[in-house]
Short mmCIF file of C-alpha atoms and ligand atoms in Angstrom, two decimals:
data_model
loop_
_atom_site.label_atom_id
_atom_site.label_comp_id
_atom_site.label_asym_id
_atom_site.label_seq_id
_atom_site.Cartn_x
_atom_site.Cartn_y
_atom_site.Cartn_z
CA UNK K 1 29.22 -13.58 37.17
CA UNK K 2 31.90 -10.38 37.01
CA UNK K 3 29.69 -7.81 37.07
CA UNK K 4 29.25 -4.63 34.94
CA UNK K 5 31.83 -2.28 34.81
CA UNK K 6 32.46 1.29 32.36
CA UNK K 7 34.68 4.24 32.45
CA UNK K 8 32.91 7.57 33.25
CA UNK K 9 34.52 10.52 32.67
CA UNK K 10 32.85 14.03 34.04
CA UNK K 11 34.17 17.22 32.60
CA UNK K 12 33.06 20.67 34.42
CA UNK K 13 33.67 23.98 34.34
CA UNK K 14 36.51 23.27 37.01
CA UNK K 15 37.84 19.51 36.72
CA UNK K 16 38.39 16.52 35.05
CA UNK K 17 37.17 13.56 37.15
CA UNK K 18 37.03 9.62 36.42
CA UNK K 19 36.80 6.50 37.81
CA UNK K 20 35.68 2.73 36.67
CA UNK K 21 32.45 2.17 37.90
CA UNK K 22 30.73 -0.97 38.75
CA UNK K 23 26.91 -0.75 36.82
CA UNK K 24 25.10 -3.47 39.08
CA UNK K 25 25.68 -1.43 42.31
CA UNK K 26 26.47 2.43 40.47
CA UNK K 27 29.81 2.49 42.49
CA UNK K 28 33.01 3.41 41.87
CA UNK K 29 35.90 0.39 41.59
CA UNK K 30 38.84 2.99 41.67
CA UNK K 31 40.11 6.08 43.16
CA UNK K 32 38.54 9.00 41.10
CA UNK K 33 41.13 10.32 38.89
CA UNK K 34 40.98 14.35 38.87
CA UNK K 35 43.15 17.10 36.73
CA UNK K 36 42.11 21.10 36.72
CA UNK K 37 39.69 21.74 33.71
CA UNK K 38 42.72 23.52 31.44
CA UNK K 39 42.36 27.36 31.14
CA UNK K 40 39.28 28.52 28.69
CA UNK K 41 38.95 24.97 28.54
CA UNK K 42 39.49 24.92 24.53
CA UNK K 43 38.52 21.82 22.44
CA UNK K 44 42.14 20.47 22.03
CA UNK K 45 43.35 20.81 25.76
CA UNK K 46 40.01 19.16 27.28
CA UNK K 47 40.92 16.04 24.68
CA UNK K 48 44.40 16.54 26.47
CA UNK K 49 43.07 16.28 29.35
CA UNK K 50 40.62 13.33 29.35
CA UNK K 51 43.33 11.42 27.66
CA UNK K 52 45.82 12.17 30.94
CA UNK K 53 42.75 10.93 32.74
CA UNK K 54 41.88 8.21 30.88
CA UNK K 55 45.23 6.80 31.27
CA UNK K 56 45.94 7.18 34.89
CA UNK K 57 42.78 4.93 35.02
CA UNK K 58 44.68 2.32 33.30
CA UNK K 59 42.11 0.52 32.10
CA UNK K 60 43.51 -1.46 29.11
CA UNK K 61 40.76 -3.47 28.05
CA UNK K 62 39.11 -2.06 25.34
CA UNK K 63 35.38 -3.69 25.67
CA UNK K 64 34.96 -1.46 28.13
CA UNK K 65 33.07 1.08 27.62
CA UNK K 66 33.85 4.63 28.29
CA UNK K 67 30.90 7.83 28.61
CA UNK K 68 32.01 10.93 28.55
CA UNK K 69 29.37 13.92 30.30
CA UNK K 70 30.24 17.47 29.08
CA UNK K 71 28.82 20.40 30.44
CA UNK K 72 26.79 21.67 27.70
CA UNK K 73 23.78 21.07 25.58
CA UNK K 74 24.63 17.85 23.57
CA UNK K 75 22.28 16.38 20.13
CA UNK K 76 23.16 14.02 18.24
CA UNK K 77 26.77 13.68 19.15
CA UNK K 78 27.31 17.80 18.63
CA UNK K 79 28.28 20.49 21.85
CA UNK K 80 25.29 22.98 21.05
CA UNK K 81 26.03 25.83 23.59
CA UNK K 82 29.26 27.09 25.57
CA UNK K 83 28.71 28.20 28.59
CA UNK K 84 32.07 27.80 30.46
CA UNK K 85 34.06 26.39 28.49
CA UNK K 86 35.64 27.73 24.89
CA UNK K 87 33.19 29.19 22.19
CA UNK K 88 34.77 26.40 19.81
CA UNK K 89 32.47 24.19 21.54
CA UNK K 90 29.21 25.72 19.94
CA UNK K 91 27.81 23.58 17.16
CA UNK K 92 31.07 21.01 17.21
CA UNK K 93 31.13 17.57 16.61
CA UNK K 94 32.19 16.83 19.97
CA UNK K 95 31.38 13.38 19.91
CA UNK K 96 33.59 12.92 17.13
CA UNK K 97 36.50 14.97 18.11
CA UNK K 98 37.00 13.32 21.26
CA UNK K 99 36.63 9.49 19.50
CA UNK K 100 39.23 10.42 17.12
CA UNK K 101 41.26 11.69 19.79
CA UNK K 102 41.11 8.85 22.05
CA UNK K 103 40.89 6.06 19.05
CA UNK K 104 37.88 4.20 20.48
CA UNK K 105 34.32 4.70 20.86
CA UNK K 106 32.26 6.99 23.40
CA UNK K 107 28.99 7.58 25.12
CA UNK K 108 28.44 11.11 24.89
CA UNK K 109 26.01 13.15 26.75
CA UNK K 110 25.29 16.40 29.08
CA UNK K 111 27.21 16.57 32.94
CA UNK K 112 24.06 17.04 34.46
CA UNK K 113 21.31 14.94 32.48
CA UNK K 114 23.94 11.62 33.09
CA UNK K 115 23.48 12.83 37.09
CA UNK K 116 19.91 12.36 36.75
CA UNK K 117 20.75 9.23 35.35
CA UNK K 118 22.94 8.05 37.96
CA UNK K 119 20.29 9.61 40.66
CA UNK K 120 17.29 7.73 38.93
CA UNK K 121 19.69 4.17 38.61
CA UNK K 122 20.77 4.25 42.27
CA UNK K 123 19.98 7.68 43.85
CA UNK K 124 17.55 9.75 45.39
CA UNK K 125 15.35 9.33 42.54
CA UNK K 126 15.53 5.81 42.51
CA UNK K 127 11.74 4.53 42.23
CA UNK K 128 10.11 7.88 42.43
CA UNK K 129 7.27 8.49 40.06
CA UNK K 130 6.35 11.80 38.88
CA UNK K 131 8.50 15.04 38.47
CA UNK K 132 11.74 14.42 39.56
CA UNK K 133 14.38 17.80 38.79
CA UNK K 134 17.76 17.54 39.66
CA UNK K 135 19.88 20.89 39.75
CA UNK K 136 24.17 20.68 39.86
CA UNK K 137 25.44 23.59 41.39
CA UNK K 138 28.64 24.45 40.36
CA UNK K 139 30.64 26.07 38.25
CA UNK K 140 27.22 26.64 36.01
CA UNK K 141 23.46 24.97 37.15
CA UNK K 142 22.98 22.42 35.54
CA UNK K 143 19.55 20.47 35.44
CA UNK K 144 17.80 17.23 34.76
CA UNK K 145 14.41 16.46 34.25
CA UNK K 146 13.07 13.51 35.18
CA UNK K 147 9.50 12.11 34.70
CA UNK K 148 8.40 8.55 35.75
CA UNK K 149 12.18 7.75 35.80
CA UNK K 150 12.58 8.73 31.92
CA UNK K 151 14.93 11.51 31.58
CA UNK K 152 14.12 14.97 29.37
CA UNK K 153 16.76 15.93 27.99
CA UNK K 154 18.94 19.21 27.61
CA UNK K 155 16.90 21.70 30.02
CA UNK K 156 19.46 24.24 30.70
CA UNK K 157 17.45 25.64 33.37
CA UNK K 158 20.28 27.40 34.91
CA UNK K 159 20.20 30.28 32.30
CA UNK K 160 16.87 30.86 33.24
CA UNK K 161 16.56 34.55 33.14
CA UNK K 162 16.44 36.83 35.61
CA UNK K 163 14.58 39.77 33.98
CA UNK K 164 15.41 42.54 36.14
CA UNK K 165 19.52 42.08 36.47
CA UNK K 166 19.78 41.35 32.72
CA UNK K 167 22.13 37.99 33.92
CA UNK K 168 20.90 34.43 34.65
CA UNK K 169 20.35 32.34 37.39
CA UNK K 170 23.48 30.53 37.58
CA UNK K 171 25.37 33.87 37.25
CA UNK K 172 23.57 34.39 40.07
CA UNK K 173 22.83 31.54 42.03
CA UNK K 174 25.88 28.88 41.17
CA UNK K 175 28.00 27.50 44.02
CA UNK K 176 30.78 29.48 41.86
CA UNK K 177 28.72 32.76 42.49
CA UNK K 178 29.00 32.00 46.35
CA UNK K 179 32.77 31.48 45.32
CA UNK K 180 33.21 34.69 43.63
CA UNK K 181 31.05 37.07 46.03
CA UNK K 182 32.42 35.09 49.29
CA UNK K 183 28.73 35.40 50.27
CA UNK K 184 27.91 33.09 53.51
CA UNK K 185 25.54 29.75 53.69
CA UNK K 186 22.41 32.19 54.60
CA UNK K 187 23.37 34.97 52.09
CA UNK K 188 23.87 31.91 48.93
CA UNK K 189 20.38 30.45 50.30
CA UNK K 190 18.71 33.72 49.64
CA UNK K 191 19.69 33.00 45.98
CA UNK K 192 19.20 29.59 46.15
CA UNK K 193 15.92 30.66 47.47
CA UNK K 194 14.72 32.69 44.77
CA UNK K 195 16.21 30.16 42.13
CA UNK K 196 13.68 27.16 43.93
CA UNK K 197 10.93 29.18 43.93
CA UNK K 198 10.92 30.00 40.64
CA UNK K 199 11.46 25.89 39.43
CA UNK K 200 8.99 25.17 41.65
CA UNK K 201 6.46 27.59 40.62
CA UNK K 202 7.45 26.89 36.57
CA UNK K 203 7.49 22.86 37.04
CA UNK K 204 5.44 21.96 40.55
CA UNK K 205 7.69 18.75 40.60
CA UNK K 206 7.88 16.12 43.34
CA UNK K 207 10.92 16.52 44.24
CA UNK K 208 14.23 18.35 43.72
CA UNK K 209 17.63 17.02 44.11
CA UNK K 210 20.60 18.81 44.51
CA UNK K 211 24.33 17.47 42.99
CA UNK K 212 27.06 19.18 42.55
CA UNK K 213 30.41 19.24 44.70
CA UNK K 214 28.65 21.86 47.44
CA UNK K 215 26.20 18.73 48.01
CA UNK K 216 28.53 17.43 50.57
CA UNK K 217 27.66 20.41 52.63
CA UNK K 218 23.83 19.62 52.49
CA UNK K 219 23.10 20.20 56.08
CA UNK K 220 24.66 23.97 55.82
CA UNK K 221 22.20 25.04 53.12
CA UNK K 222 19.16 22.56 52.75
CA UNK K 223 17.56 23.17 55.68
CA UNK K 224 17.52 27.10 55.27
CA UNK K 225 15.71 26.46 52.18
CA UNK K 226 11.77 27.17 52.74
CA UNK K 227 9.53 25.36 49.83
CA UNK K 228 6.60 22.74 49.56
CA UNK K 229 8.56 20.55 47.62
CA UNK K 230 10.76 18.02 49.00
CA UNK K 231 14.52 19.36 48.54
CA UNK K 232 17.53 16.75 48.45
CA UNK K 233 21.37 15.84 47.91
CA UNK K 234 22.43 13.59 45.36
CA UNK K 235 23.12 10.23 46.69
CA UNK K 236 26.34 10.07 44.57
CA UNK K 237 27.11 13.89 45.39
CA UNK K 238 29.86 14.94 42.73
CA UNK K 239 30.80 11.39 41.50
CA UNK K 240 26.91 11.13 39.75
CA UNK K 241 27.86 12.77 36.82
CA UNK K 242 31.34 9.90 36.63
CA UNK K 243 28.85 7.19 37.51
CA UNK K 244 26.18 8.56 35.19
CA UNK K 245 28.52 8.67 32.04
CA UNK K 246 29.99 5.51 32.87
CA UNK K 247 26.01 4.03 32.90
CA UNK K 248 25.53 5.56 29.19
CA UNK K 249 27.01 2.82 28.25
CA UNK K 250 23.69 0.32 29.44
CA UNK K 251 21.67 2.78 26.90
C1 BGC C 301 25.59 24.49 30.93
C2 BGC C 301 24.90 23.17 31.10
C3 BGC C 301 25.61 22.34 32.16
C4 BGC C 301 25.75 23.15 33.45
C5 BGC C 301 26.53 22.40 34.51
C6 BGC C 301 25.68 25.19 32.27
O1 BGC C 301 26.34 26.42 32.12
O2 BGC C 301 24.89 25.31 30.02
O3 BGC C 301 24.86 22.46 29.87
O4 BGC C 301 24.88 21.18 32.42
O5 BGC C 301 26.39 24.37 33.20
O6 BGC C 301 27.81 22.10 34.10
#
């Protein structure tokens, strides 16, 4: 039997990414396709831009499906919230916008609940029971709450606030905060730190996982990280939120 297959398609505060993915195993069947996330990221040049990777996927059959994770809060087919990425995005029929655009249907969720997905589907949180939350760090935190393998939805725990600097915790705490402040593994885990405790203290899950491109450099920040509850990297690192979208499309 040819087994499953879907276009994901990950937009983030910094690129474009796709790939085909095969949904039996929750791997990638093609080079990921990336392009820069364009400049204030407004609604018309993302479409641009998912169409540019859409097509360098060249995948011409159109039962297949195609998900699409965005990096904001996402109901009922509508961007809620802009943190990133153009103000346009606030209360838009996203969903909409980029069918019309692309002429064919979508799956349309948040970047970092279709991680959890992919994590929960064939990942580190593959079988695990309990409080599973999953935290992308980025460009922005993203989060995804998981509980007996069914996902919450829309957490936005990265703009938790942090009371006494009057800015929030991915302002704070995101890989692009280590970026900006060229701050050093041990100086970022100090944030990273503060950020777990305060999850862990809020939530008590069973274990966190960490996505997000920095995954790749677990080993350099992980183990630095002092907390009772089990801390880990994505399986799927920065392609979870591609093979997450792409598995939208199995409901
Ligand atoms: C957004 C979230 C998103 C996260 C990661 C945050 O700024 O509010 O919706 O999941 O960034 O991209």
């Amino acid at each position: 039997m040819a087994s499953k297959t879907a276009v994901g398609i990950d937009i983030g505060g910094t690129g474009i990414k796709g790939a085909l993915v095969d949904l039996d195993k929750g791997e990638l069947l093609t080079d990921r396709v990336k392009v820069a996330t364009p400049q204030g990221a407004e609604p018309q040049d993302v479409l641009d831009a998912v169409k540019e990777v859409f097509a360098r996927l060249e995948v011409t059959d159109t039962s297949v499906p195609l998900g699409v994770a965005f990096p904001a809060i996402v109901k009922n087919g509508r961007t809620l919230s802009a943190a990133n990425v153009s103000k346009k995005w606030v209360d838009f029929e996203a969903e909409k916008f980029f069918e019309d655009g692309l002429g064919r249907g979508i799956h349309f969720a948040n970047d970092a609940d279709v991680a959890g997905i992919a994590e929960v589907r064939y990942g580190a949180a593959r079988g695990k029971d309990g409080l599973v939350l999953l935290t992308t760090l980025g460009t922005g935190i993203g989060s995804a709450l998981l509980y007996d393998g069914v996902l919450i939805p829309n957490t936005e725990l990265g703009h938790l606030q942090r009371a006494e600097k009057k800015k929030d915790a991915e302002f704070y705490a995101a890989y692009s905060a280590m970026e900006r402040e060229e701050l050093d593994w041990k100086a970022w885990a100090e944030r990273l730190q503060w950020y777990y405790d305060h999850l862990e203290l809020l939530f008590s899950p069973d274990l966190f996982i960490v996505g997000g491109g920095v995954s790749k450099h677990a080993d350099d920040f992980l183990p630095l990280l002092k907390l009772r509850t089990p801390i880990v990297p994505a399986v799927h690192r920065n392609n979870a939120g591609i093979i997450g979208a792409a598995a939208l499309a199995l409901g």
